[in-house]
Tab-separated table of C-alpha atoms in Angstrom:
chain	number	residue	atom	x	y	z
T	27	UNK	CA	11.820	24.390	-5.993
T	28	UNK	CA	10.227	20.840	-4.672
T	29	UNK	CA	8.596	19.032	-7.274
T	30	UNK	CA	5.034	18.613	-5.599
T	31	UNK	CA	1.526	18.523	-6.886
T	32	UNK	CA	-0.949	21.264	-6.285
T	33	UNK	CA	-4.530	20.700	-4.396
T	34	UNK	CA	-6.152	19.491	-7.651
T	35	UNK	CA	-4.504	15.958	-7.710
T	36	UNK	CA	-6.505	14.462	-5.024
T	37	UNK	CA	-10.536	14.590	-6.205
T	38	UNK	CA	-11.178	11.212	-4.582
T	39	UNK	CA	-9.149	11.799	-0.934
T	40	UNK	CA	-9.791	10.304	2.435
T	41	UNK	CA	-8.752	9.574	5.527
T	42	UNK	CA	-6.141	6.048	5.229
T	43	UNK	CA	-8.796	3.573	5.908
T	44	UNK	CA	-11.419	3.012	3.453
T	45	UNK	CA	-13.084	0.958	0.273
T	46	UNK	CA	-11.196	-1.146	-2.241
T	47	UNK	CA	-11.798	-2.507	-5.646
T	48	UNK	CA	-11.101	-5.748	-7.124
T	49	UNK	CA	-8.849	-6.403	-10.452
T	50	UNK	CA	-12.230	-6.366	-12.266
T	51	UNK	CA	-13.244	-2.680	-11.283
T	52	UNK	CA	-15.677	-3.111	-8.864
T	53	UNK	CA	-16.047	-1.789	-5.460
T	54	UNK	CA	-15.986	-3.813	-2.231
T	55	UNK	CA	-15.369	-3.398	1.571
T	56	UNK	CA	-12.395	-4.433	2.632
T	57	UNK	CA	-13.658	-5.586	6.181
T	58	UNK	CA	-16.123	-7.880	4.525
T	59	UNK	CA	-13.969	-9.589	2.079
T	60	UNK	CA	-12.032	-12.236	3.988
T	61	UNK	CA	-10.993	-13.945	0.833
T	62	UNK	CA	-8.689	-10.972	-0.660
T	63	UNK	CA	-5.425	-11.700	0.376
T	64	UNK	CA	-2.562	-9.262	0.632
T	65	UNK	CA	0.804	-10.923	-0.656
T	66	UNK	CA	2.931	-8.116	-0.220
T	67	UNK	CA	3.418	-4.376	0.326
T	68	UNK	CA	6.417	-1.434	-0.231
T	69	UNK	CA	6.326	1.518	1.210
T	70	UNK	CA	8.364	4.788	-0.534
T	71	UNK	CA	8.781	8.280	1.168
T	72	UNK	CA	8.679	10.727	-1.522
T	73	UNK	CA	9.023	14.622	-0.112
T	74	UNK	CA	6.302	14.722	2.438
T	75	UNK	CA	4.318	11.877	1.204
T	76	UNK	CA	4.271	8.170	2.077
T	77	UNK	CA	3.431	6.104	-0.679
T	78	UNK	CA	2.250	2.327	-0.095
T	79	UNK	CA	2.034	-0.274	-3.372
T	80	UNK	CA	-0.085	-3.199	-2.032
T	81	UNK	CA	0.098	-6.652	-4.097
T	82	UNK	CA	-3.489	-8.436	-3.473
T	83	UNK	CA	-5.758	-11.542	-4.749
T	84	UNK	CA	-9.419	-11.920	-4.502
T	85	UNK	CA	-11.191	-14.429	-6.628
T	86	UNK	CA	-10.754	-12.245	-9.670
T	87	UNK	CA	-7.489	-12.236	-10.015
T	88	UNK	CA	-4.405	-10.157	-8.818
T	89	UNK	CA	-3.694	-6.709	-8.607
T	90	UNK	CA	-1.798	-3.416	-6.858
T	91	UNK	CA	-3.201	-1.246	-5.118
T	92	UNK	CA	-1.146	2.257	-5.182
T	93	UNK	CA	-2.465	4.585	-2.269
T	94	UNK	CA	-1.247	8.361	-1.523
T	95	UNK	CA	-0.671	9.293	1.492
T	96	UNK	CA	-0.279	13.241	2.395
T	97	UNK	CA	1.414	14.935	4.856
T	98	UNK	CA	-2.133	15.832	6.366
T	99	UNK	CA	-3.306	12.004	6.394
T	100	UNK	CA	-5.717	12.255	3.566
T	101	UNK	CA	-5.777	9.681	1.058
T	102	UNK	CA	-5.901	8.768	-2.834
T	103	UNK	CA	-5.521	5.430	-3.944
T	104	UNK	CA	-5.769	3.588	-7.739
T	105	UNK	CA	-5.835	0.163	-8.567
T	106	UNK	CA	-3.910	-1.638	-11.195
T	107	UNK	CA	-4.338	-4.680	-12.469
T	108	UNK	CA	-0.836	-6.793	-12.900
T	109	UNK	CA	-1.229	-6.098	-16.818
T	110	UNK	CA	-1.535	-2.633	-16.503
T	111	UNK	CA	0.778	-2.301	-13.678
T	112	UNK	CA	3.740	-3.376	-15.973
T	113	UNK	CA	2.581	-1.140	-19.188
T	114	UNK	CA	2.861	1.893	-16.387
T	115	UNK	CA	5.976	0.534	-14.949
T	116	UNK	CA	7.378	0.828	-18.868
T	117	UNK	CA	5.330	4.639	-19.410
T	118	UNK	CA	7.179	5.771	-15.717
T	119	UNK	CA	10.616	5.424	-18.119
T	120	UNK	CA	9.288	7.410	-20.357
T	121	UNK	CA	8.559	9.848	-18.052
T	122	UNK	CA	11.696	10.104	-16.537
T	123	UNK	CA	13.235	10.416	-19.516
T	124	UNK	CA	11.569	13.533	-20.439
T	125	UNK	CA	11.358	14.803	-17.076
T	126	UNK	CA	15.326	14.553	-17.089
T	127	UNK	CA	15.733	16.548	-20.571
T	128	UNK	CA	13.598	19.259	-19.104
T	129	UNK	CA	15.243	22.647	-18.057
T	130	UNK	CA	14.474	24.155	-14.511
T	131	UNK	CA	10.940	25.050	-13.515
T	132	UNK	CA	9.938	28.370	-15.297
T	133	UNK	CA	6.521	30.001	-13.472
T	134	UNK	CA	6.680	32.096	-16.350
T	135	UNK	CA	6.461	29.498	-19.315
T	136	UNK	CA	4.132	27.185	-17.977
T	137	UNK	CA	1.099	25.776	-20.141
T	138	UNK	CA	-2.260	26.604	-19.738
T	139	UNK	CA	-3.352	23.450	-18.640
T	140	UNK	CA	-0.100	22.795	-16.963
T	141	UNK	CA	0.257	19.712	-18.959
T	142	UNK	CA	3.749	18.750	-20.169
T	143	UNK	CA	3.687	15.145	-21.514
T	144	UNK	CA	0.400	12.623	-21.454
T	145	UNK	CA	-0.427	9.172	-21.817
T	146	UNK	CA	-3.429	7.017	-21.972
T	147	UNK	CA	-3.908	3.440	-20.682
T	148	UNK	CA	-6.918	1.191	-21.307
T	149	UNK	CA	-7.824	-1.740	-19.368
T	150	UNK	CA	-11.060	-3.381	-19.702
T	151	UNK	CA	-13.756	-0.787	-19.002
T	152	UNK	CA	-10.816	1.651	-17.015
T	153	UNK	CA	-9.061	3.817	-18.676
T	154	UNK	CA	-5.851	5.476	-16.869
T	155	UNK	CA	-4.578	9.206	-17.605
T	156	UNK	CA	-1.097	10.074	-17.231
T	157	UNK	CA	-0.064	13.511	-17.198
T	158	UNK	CA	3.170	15.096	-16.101
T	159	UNK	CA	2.471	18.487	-15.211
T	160	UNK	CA	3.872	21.753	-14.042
T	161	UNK	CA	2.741	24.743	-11.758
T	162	UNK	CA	3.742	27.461	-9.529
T	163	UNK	CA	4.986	24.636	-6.890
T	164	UNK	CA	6.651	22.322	-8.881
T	165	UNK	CA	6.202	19.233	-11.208
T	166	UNK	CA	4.688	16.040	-10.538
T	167	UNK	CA	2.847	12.745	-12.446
T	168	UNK	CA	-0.903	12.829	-11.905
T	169	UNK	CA	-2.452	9.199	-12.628
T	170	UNK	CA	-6.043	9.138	-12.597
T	171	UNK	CA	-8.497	6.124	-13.285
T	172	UNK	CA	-11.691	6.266	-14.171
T	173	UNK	CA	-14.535	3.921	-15.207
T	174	UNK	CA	-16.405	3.931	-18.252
T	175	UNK	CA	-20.051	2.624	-16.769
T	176	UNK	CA	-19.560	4.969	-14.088
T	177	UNK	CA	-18.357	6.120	-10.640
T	178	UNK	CA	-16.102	8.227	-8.998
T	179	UNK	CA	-12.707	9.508	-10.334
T	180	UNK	CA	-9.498	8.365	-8.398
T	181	UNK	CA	-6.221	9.545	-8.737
T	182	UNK	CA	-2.318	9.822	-7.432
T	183	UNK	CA	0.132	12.523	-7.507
T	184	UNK	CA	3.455	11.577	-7.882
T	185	UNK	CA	6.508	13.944	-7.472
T	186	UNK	CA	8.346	14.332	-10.207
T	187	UNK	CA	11.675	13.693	-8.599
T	188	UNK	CA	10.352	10.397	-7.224
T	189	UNK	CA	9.142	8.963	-10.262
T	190	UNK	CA	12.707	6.301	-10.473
T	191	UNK	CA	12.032	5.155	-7.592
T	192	UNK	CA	8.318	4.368	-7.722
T	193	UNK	CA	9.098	2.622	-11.237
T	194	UNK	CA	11.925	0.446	-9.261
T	195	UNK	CA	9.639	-0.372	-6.154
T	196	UNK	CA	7.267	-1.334	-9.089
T	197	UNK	CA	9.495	-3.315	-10.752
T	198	UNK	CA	10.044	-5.331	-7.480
T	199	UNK	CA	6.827	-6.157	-7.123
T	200	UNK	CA	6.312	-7.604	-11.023
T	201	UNK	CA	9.251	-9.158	-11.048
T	202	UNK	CA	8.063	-11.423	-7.594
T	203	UNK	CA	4.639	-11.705	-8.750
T	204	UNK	CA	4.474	-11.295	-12.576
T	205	UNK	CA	2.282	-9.882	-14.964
T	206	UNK	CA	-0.504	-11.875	-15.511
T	207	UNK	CA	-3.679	-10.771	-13.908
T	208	UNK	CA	-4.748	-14.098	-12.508
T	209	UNK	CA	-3.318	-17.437	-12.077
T	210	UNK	CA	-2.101	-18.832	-8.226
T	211	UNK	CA	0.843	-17.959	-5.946
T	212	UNK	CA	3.684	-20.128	-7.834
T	213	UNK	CA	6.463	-20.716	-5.408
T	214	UNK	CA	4.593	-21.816	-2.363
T	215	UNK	CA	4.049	-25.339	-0.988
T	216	UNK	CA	1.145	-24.447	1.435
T	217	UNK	CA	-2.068	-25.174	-0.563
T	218	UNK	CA	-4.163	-25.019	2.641
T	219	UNK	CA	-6.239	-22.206	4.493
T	220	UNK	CA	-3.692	-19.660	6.231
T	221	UNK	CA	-4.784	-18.497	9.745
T	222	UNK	CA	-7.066	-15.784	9.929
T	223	UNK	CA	-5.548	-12.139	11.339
T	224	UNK	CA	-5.522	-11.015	14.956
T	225	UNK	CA	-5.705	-7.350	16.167
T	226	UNK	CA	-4.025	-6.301	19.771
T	227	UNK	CA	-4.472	-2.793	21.078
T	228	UNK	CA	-2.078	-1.497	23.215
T	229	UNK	CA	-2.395	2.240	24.545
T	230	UNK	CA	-2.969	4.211	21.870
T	231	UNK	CA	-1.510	1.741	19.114
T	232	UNK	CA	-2.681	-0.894	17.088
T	233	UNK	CA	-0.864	-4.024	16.235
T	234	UNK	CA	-1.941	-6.109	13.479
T	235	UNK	CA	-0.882	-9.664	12.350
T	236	UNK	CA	-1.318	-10.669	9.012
T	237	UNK	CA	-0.808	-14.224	7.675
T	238	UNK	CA	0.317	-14.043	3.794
T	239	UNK	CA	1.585	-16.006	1.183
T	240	UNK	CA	3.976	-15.064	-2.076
T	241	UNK	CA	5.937	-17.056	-4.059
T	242	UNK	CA	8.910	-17.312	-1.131
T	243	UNK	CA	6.375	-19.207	0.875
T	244	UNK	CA	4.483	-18.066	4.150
T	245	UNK	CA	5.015	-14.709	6.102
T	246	UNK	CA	3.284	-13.072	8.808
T	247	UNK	CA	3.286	-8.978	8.004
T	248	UNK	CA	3.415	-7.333	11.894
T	249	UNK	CA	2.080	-3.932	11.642
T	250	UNK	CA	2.003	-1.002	13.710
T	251	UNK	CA	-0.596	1.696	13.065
T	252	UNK	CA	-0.636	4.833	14.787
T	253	UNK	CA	-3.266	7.285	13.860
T	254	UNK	CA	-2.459	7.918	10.343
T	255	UNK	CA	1.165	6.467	10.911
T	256	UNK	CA	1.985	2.364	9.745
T	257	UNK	CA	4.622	0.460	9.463
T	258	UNK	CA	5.132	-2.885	9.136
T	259	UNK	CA	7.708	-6.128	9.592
T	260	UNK	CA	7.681	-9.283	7.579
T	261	UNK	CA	8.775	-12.852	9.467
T	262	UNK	CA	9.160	-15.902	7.105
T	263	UNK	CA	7.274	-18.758	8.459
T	264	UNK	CA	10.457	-20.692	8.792
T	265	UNK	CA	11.737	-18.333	11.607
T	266	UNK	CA	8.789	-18.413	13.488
T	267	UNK	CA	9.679	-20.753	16.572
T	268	UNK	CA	12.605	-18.952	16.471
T	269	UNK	CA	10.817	-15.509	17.177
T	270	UNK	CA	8.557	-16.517	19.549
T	271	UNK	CA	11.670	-17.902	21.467
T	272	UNK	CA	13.129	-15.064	21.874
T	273	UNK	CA	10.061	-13.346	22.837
T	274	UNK	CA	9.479	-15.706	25.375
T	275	UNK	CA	12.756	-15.539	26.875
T	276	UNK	CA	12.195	-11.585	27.292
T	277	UNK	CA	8.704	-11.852	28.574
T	278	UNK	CA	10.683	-13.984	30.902
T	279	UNK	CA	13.696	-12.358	31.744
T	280	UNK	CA	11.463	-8.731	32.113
T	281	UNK	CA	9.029	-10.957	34.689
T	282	UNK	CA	11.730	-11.933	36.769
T	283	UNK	CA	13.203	-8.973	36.670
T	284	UNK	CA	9.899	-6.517	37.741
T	285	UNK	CA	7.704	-9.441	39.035
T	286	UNK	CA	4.960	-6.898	40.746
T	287	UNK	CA	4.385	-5.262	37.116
T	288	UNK	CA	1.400	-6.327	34.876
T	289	UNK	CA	2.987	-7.159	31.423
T	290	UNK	CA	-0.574	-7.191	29.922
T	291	UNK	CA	-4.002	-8.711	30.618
T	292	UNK	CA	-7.383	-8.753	28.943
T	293	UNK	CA	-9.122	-11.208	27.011
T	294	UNK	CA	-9.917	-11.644	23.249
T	295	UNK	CA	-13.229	-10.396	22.057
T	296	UNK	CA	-14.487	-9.792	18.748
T	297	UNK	CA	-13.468	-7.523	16.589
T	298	UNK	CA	-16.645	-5.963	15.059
T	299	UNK	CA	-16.982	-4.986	11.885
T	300	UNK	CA	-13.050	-5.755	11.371
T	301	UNK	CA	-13.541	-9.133	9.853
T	302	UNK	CA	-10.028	-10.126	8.908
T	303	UNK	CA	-9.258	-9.145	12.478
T	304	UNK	CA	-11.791	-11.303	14.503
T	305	UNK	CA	-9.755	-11.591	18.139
T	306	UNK	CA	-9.095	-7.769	19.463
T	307	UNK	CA	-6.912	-8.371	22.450
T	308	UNK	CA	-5.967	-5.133	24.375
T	309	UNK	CA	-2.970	-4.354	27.341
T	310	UNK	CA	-2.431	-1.465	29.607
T	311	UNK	CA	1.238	-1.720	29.508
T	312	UNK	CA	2.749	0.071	32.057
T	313	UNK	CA	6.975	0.393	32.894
């Protein structure tokens, strides 16, 4: 039996794009907020779900952003301060722990509530649930957040099975950008304003270009989003030249090679209500 939640671990789904919320709790709009920056990102594929732990800065400080994604393309997301982040990182031990000392899944000795082992985290005016639970399909390590002024609930499912994982990627992620909730990008040499994003639309995919910063130095984060599919490449500013080289030199070789075929065309325009995103370029690319 697959250890996957049940349709009760996602009261605050939608579809991948959406709001955001700051280290301090409070709700913005990620298309209006040109001053959060992301500094990096891991994906995991856990069963059927993807999975994406987003390191970000905004003027209150840093943070991760841990967003579900199901195999339908709905969405549940939490945010965790850096603080908080590493007290879960040390509870998702825990977990495993008990999760391993556990016999097999029994649908006939399961609690009322489902519940097997729970924790509670308090940050500022958020407090976090944890509660590793069982039912007919399986087990798996709801996290919900709420707020204690008010607002909606949020929470994550996370299979059992994948809970070593997560806690690595985690790990990753503290261990390049630490556990304090504020403080600057140590590392990094550039102290200037990076280069805003650009969007280019080709077909029926999206390409965006993201300028970031982390304590290795510069990056630009390529990704490719395809209805509710992403992925995404990182390219050290240091290798730049280099990749736009070789570009160039296939752009050149493939002109040469079909000189009556339009590589791409179109002009940059704005991007709307995509603010990070300001120049939307788009290409009929045809073979």
């Amino acid at each position: 039996m697959s250890d996957i939640g049940s349709g009760d671990e996602g009261l605050s789904s939608q579809k991948y794009h959406g709001q955001g919320m700051d280290a301090g709790g409070n709700n913005f709009d990620s298309g209006q907020q040109p001053q959060e920056q992301e500094l990096a990102t891991k994906m995991l594929q856990i069963q059927s779900k993807r999975f994406y732990l987003d390191v970000k800065q905004n003027r209150r400080g840093r943070f991760i952003k841990v967003a579900e994604i199901g195999a339908d393309g709905r969405r549940s997301q939490i945010f965790l301060a850096m603080s908080t982040a590493a007290e879960f990182r040390d509870h998702l031990s825990g977990f495993s722990d008990y999760y391993s000392s556990l016999g097999p899944p029994n649908p006939d000795n399961v609690p009322d509530d489902g519940k097997l082992k729970s924790e509670m985290m308090l940050k500022d005016n958020r407090r976090y649930y944890l509660d590793l639970k069982e039912n007919s399909r399986g087990r798996f390590l709801r996290v919900s957040q709420t707020i204690t002024r008010g607002g909606p609930r949020s929470q994550v499912a996370l299979p059992a099975q994948g809970m070593i994982e997560f806690r690595d990627a985690l790990t990753d992620l503290l261990d390049d950008f630490g556990t304090d909730d504020g403080g600057s990008v140590s590392g990094s040499s550039f102290k200037g304003e990076l280069p805003e994003g650009r969007h280019l639309r080709v077909d029926n995919k999206n390409f965006y270009f993201d300028i970031g910063q982390n304590n290795r130095g510069v990056y630009m984060k390529v990704s490719e989003v395809k209805s509710n599919f992403r992925t995404a490449i990182t390219v050290p500013e240091k290798c730049w030249a280099r990749f736009r080289d070789i570009l160039a030199d296939y752009t050149d070789k493939m002109g040469r090679a079909h000189p009556d075929t339009v590589q791409g065309g179109g002009t940059a325009r704005a991007g709307g209500s995509a603010a990070p995103h300001p120049d939307t370029e788009s290409f009929d690319a045809r073979t």
